Short mmCIF file of C-alpha atoms in Angstrom, two decimals:
data_model
loop_
_atom_site.label_atom_id
_atom_site.label_comp_id
_atom_site.label_asym_id
_atom_site.label_seq_id
_atom_site.Cartn_x
_atom_site.Cartn_y
_atom_site.Cartn_z
CA MET A 246 -34.81 -9.89 29.68
CA SER A 247 -31.37 -11.32 30.63
CA SER A 248 -28.79 -11.60 28.15
CA ASN A 249 -27.22 -14.83 27.12
CA PRO A 250 -23.55 -15.08 28.09
CA ARG A 251 -22.86 -17.92 25.78
CA GLY A 252 -24.27 -16.19 22.66
CA ARG A 253 -22.43 -13.03 23.36
CA TYR A 254 -19.07 -14.97 23.62
CA LEU A 255 -19.79 -16.94 20.51
CA ALA A 256 -20.79 -13.54 18.76
CA LEU A 257 -17.32 -12.14 20.03
CA LEU A 258 -15.38 -15.16 18.68
CA CYS A 259 -17.08 -15.05 15.39
CA LEU A 260 -15.66 -11.45 15.16
CA LEU A 261 -12.15 -12.48 16.22
CA PRO A 262 -11.06 -13.17 12.69
CA PHE A 263 -12.38 -9.71 11.48
CA ALA A 264 -10.44 -8.09 14.49
CA VAL A 265 -7.22 -9.79 13.57
CA PHE A 266 -7.30 -8.82 9.79
CA PHE A 267 -8.31 -5.38 10.77
CA VAL A 268 -5.37 -4.95 13.22
CA ILE A 269 -2.96 -6.58 10.65
CA PHE A 270 -4.10 -4.59 7.46
CA GLN A 271 -5.31 -1.40 8.86
CA ILE A 272 -4.00 -0.58 12.39
CA ALA A 273 -0.54 -1.82 11.90
CA PRO A 274 0.26 -0.23 8.56
CA LEU A 275 -1.14 3.00 9.97
CA ALA A 276 1.02 2.72 12.92
CA TRP A 277 4.09 2.06 10.83
CA VAL A 278 3.33 4.95 8.58
CA ALA A 279 2.94 7.28 11.69
CA LEU A 280 6.09 6.19 13.22
CA ASN A 281 8.04 6.71 9.89
CA SER A 282 6.71 10.08 9.48
CA LEU A 283 8.49 11.17 12.65
CA GLN A 284 11.91 9.67 11.57
CA SER A 285 14.24 11.78 9.52
CA ASP A 286 17.83 11.97 8.99
CA SER A 287 18.28 14.27 11.96
CA GLY A 288 16.51 11.78 14.12
CA TRP A 289 13.04 11.73 15.76
CA GLY A 290 10.82 14.77 15.30
CA LEU A 291 8.48 16.86 13.14
CA ALA A 292 11.15 17.63 10.53
CA ASN A 293 9.42 15.92 7.66
CA PHE A 294 6.14 17.73 8.46
CA SER A 295 8.10 21.09 8.59
CA LYS A 296 9.47 20.25 5.31
CA VAL A 297 5.97 19.49 3.76
CA PHE A 298 4.57 22.70 4.91
CA ALA A 299 7.50 24.79 4.11
CA SER A 300 7.44 23.53 0.39
CA LYS A 301 5.59 25.43 -1.93
CA PHE A 302 5.78 22.23 -4.21
CA TYR A 303 3.85 20.12 -1.72
CA LEU A 304 1.55 22.74 -0.77
CA GLN A 305 0.50 23.05 -4.33
CA ALA A 306 -0.12 19.41 -4.33
CA LEU A 307 -2.30 19.77 -1.26
CA GLU A 308 -4.07 22.81 -2.80
CA ARG A 309 -4.81 20.93 -6.16
CA SER A 310 -6.04 17.81 -4.27
CA LEU A 311 -8.38 19.60 -2.12
CA GLU A 312 -9.72 21.86 -5.18
CA ILE A 313 -10.07 18.86 -7.53
CA SER A 314 -11.83 17.01 -4.81
CA PHE A 315 -14.13 19.90 -3.76
CA TRP A 316 -15.45 20.83 -7.30
CA SER A 317 -15.90 17.18 -8.40
CA SER A 318 -17.59 16.62 -5.10
CA LEU A 319 -19.80 19.47 -5.52
CA PHE A 320 -20.65 18.77 -9.17
CA GLY A 321 -21.22 15.11 -8.39
CA ILE A 322 -23.64 15.49 -5.58
CA VAL A 323 -25.87 18.17 -7.52
CA ILE A 324 -26.20 15.59 -10.42
CA ALA A 325 -26.59 12.87 -7.88
CA VAL A 326 -29.61 14.63 -6.15
CA LEU A 327 -31.34 15.01 -9.30
CA GLY A 328 -30.64 11.42 -10.14
CA ALA A 329 -31.70 10.00 -6.85
CA TYR A 330 -35.01 12.18 -6.89
CA SER A 331 -35.90 11.11 -10.49
CA LEU A 332 -35.36 7.63 -9.38
CA ARG A 333 -38.14 7.97 -6.79
CA GLN A 334 -40.52 9.00 -9.43
CA VAL A 335 -40.11 6.33 -12.14
CA ASP A 336 -41.18 2.76 -12.58
CA SER A 337 -39.85 0.06 -10.19
CA LYS A 338 -38.19 -1.93 -13.07
CA LEU A 339 -36.32 1.04 -14.44
CA ARG A 340 -35.53 2.19 -10.97
CA ASP A 341 -33.90 -1.44 -10.25
CA PHE A 342 -32.07 -1.21 -13.55
CA VAL A 343 -30.49 2.26 -12.89
CA SER A 344 -29.56 1.36 -9.39
CA ALA A 345 -27.77 -1.70 -10.46
CA PHE A 346 -26.17 0.40 -13.26
CA ALA A 347 -25.07 3.01 -10.77
CA ASN A 348 -23.70 0.26 -8.42
CA MET A 349 -21.74 -1.19 -11.26
CA THR A 350 -20.31 2.23 -12.51
CA SER A 351 -19.31 3.30 -9.06
CA ASN A 352 -16.68 0.68 -9.38
CA PHE A 353 -15.57 1.73 -12.83
CA ALA A 354 -12.47 3.59 -11.96
CA GLY A 355 -8.72 3.46 -12.14
CA VAL A 356 -6.87 2.59 -15.32
CA PRO A 357 -9.96 1.34 -17.20
CA LEU A 358 -11.70 4.58 -16.58
CA ALA A 359 -8.63 6.66 -17.48
CA PHE A 360 -8.28 4.71 -20.72
CA ALA A 361 -11.98 5.21 -21.57
CA PHE A 362 -11.61 9.01 -21.19
CA ILE A 363 -8.56 8.93 -23.42
CA ILE A 364 -10.29 7.24 -26.04
CA LEU A 365 -13.20 9.70 -25.87
CA LEU A 366 -11.61 13.07 -24.79
CA GLY A 367 -7.91 12.65 -25.31
CA PHE A 368 -6.04 14.86 -28.01
CA ASN A 369 -7.17 12.55 -30.81
CA GLY A 370 -10.29 11.23 -29.01
CA ALA A 371 -13.63 10.50 -30.79
CA LEU A 372 -15.55 13.17 -29.10
CA THR A 373 -12.54 15.66 -29.12
CA LEU A 374 -12.35 15.38 -32.90
CA LEU A 375 -16.06 15.70 -33.25
CA LEU A 376 -16.53 18.64 -31.05
CA LYS A 377 -13.68 20.52 -32.67
CA GLN A 378 -15.08 20.12 -36.25
CA VAL A 379 -18.40 21.59 -35.08
CA GLY A 380 -16.65 24.24 -33.09
CA LEU A 381 -17.65 23.53 -29.51
CA LEU A 382 -14.40 22.66 -28.12
CA GLY A 383 -11.70 25.25 -27.54
CA ASP A 384 -8.63 24.62 -25.45
CA PHE A 385 -9.95 22.03 -23.36
CA SER A 386 -7.57 19.12 -22.24
CA ILE A 387 -8.52 16.04 -20.34
CA TYR A 388 -5.15 16.08 -19.01
CA SER A 389 -5.59 19.54 -17.21
CA LYS A 390 -6.95 20.26 -13.86
CA THR A 391 -10.52 20.77 -15.57
CA GLY A 392 -10.14 17.43 -17.23
CA LEU A 393 -9.17 15.86 -13.84
CA ILE A 394 -12.41 17.37 -12.31
CA LEU A 395 -14.44 16.14 -15.17
CA VAL A 396 -13.07 12.61 -14.66
CA TYR A 397 -13.61 12.69 -10.84
CA THR A 398 -17.13 13.91 -11.31
CA TYR A 399 -17.85 10.94 -13.49
CA PHE A 400 -17.03 8.33 -10.73
CA GLN A 401 -18.51 10.44 -7.96
CA ILE A 402 -21.88 10.52 -9.51
CA PRO A 403 -22.98 6.86 -9.15
CA LEU A 404 -21.54 6.69 -5.56
CA GLY A 405 -23.67 9.88 -4.67
CA VAL A 406 -26.76 8.45 -6.31
CA LEU A 407 -26.30 5.11 -4.24
CA LEU A 408 -25.77 7.07 -1.00
CA LEU A 409 -28.59 9.68 -1.42
CA TYR A 410 -31.21 7.41 -2.80
CA PRO A 411 -32.23 6.11 0.79
CA ALA A 412 -32.36 9.65 2.01
CA PHE A 413 -35.39 10.44 0.03
CA ASP A 414 -37.45 7.88 2.12
CA ALA A 415 -37.36 10.50 4.79
CA LEU A 416 -39.50 12.63 2.69
CA ARG A 417 -43.04 11.46 3.37
CA GLU A 418 -45.77 12.10 0.67
CA ASP A 419 -48.43 13.18 3.18
CA TRP A 420 -46.15 16.25 3.99
CA ARG A 421 -46.23 17.22 0.33
CA GLU A 422 -49.95 16.97 0.28
CA SER A 423 -50.41 18.76 3.67
CA ALA A 424 -48.09 21.66 2.36
CA ALA A 425 -50.22 21.89 -0.78
CA LEU A 426 -53.61 21.98 1.06
CA LEU A 427 -52.12 24.77 3.21
CA GLY A 428 -51.21 26.75 0.02
CA ALA A 429 -47.47 26.25 -0.03
CA SER A 430 -46.02 26.18 -3.57
CA HIS A 431 -43.67 23.48 -4.76
CA TRP A 432 -40.67 25.77 -4.02
CA GLN A 433 -41.84 26.68 -0.59
CA PHE A 434 -42.21 22.87 0.33
CA TRP A 435 -38.54 22.23 -0.79
CA ARG A 436 -37.37 25.24 0.75
CA HIS A 437 -38.98 24.85 4.33
CA ILE A 438 -39.49 21.04 4.44
CA GLY A 439 -37.56 19.04 1.73
CA LEU A 440 -34.17 20.72 1.97
CA PRO A 441 -33.88 21.06 5.84
CA VAL A 442 -34.87 17.21 6.18
CA LEU A 443 -32.39 16.37 3.65
CA THR A 444 -29.33 18.70 4.51
CA PRO A 445 -27.61 16.28 6.94
CA ALA A 446 -27.79 13.52 4.44
CA LEU A 447 -26.62 15.64 1.63
CA LEU A 448 -23.59 17.21 3.83
CA GLY A 449 -22.85 13.68 4.91
CA THR A 450 -22.55 12.25 1.25
CA PHE A 451 -20.67 15.48 0.27
CA VAL A 452 -17.96 14.78 2.61
CA ILE A 453 -17.96 10.99 1.64
CA LEU A 454 -17.39 12.05 -2.02
CA LEU A 455 -14.66 14.55 -0.75
CA ALA A 456 -12.84 11.72 0.80
CA ASN A 457 -13.28 9.36 -2.13
CA ALA A 458 -11.60 11.98 -4.53
CA LEU A 459 -8.84 12.91 -2.14
CA GLY A 460 -7.63 9.43 -1.95
CA ALA A 461 -7.99 8.56 -5.80
CA TYR A 462 -4.56 7.49 -7.21
CA ALA A 463 -4.76 5.05 -10.03
CA THR A 464 -6.94 7.28 -12.32
CA VAL A 465 -4.91 10.48 -12.20
CA TYR A 466 -1.81 8.35 -12.56
CA ALA A 467 -2.93 6.54 -15.59
CA LEU A 468 -4.35 9.65 -17.08
CA THR A 469 -1.23 11.95 -16.61
CA THR A 470 1.42 9.20 -16.16
CA GLY A 471 2.11 10.64 -12.68
CA ASN A 472 2.84 14.34 -13.95
CA PHE A 473 0.11 16.14 -12.27
CA ASN A 474 1.04 17.45 -8.88
CA VAL A 475 -1.74 15.98 -6.37
CA LEU A 476 -0.94 14.54 -2.99
CA PRO A 477 -1.61 10.71 -4.05
CA ILE A 478 1.04 11.09 -6.92
CA ARG A 479 3.56 12.95 -4.70
CA ILE A 480 3.44 10.08 -1.87
CA ALA A 481 3.83 7.49 -4.79
CA ALA A 482 6.95 9.28 -6.16
CA LEU A 483 8.56 9.39 -2.96
CA VAL A 484 7.99 5.74 -2.34
CA ALA A 485 8.94 4.27 -5.83
CA GLY A 486 10.88 7.24 -7.35
CA ASP A 487 14.60 6.42 -8.17
CA ILE A 488 15.74 10.10 -7.79
CA THR A 489 13.31 11.47 -5.20
CA LEU A 490 13.17 8.38 -2.81
CA ASP A 491 12.19 9.39 0.62
CA PRO A 492 9.82 7.04 2.27
CA ASN A 493 9.72 8.99 5.65
CA LEU A 494 8.86 12.28 3.78
CA ALA A 495 6.09 10.16 2.01
CA SER A 496 4.91 8.83 5.34
CA ALA A 497 4.63 12.26 6.44
CA LEU A 498 2.61 13.26 3.52
CA ALA A 499 0.50 10.17 3.98
CA MET A 500 -0.34 11.33 7.55
CA VAL A 501 -1.26 14.64 6.19
CA LEU A 502 -3.92 12.92 3.99
CA VAL A 503 -4.91 10.65 6.82
CA GLY A 504 -5.54 13.78 8.77
CA LEU A 505 -7.84 15.17 6.06
CA MET A 506 -9.57 11.88 5.81
CA THR A 507 -10.14 11.86 9.56
CA VAL A 508 -11.62 15.18 9.62
CA VAL A 509 -13.96 14.44 6.69
CA THR A 510 -14.90 11.12 8.49
CA VAL A 511 -15.45 12.80 12.01
CA VAL A 512 -17.76 15.52 10.12
CA HIS A 513 -19.73 12.77 8.33
CA GLN A 514 -20.36 10.75 11.28
CA TRP A 515 -21.57 13.92 13.20
CA LEU A 516 -23.96 14.83 10.38
CA LEU A 517 -25.06 11.26 9.93
CA LYS A 518 -26.25 11.26 13.51
CA ARG A 519 -28.25 14.25 12.93
CA SER A 520 -29.72 12.87 9.63
CA TYR A 521 -33.50 12.20 9.92
CA HIS A 522 -33.57 9.37 7.75
CA ALA A 523 -30.69 7.62 9.53
CA ARG A 524 -32.67 7.57 12.63
#
């Protein structure tokens, strides 16, 4: 069947506004940051990147960003897997309610989320005082690395549930019944059938959560007032700081973050193509 050239041109025309906005608000700022990352007091070159990777301070920011992102993504996806699988087993009305709630809470981040955790688990938070009275809370601080992992995990869980919920459509009920008829136990079904089918989706969701945590800024800034050394905080300090103002170095740090995001995105797309449920 021959294609309709007029319909094709009309479709391209409808995409033109999106393409214009994409270039203006995505490609142009990225190109500007990339060019500025190569400019320093000594001229054009890689001096800013050399300064980043030679500084223990910036390497610590990179290490902490990766550590918090990794552990929050790992905890988040474990809980999300249990939540998404449980949603497949409950009544449709409850499933729709939980899905809508997860969709709502996935957008609950930034300053409101930080304020909520300060009220609950701050130094004088409601849960903090209660748990200390019963002796269940020791030296835990919401403003520490452990506290940030807890906060990050909170907003990773609903996103993980929303991403993993469609993946369980790949598991057909007749596979479970056939495995049971052949004498396979519940554990054997998940080991040899369930997990291999879900693995690409699980890994793809994990890298999305990793990217989501790497770029988080508002929550950690509002929670620690910018005193915790992670990559987004350092970029903002170099752009808006009165003493450490260096937008070119901030651009280099931003490009390092873009590089990490690019690797995560490429891995995600590769895993998504191998995913059974995506096909």
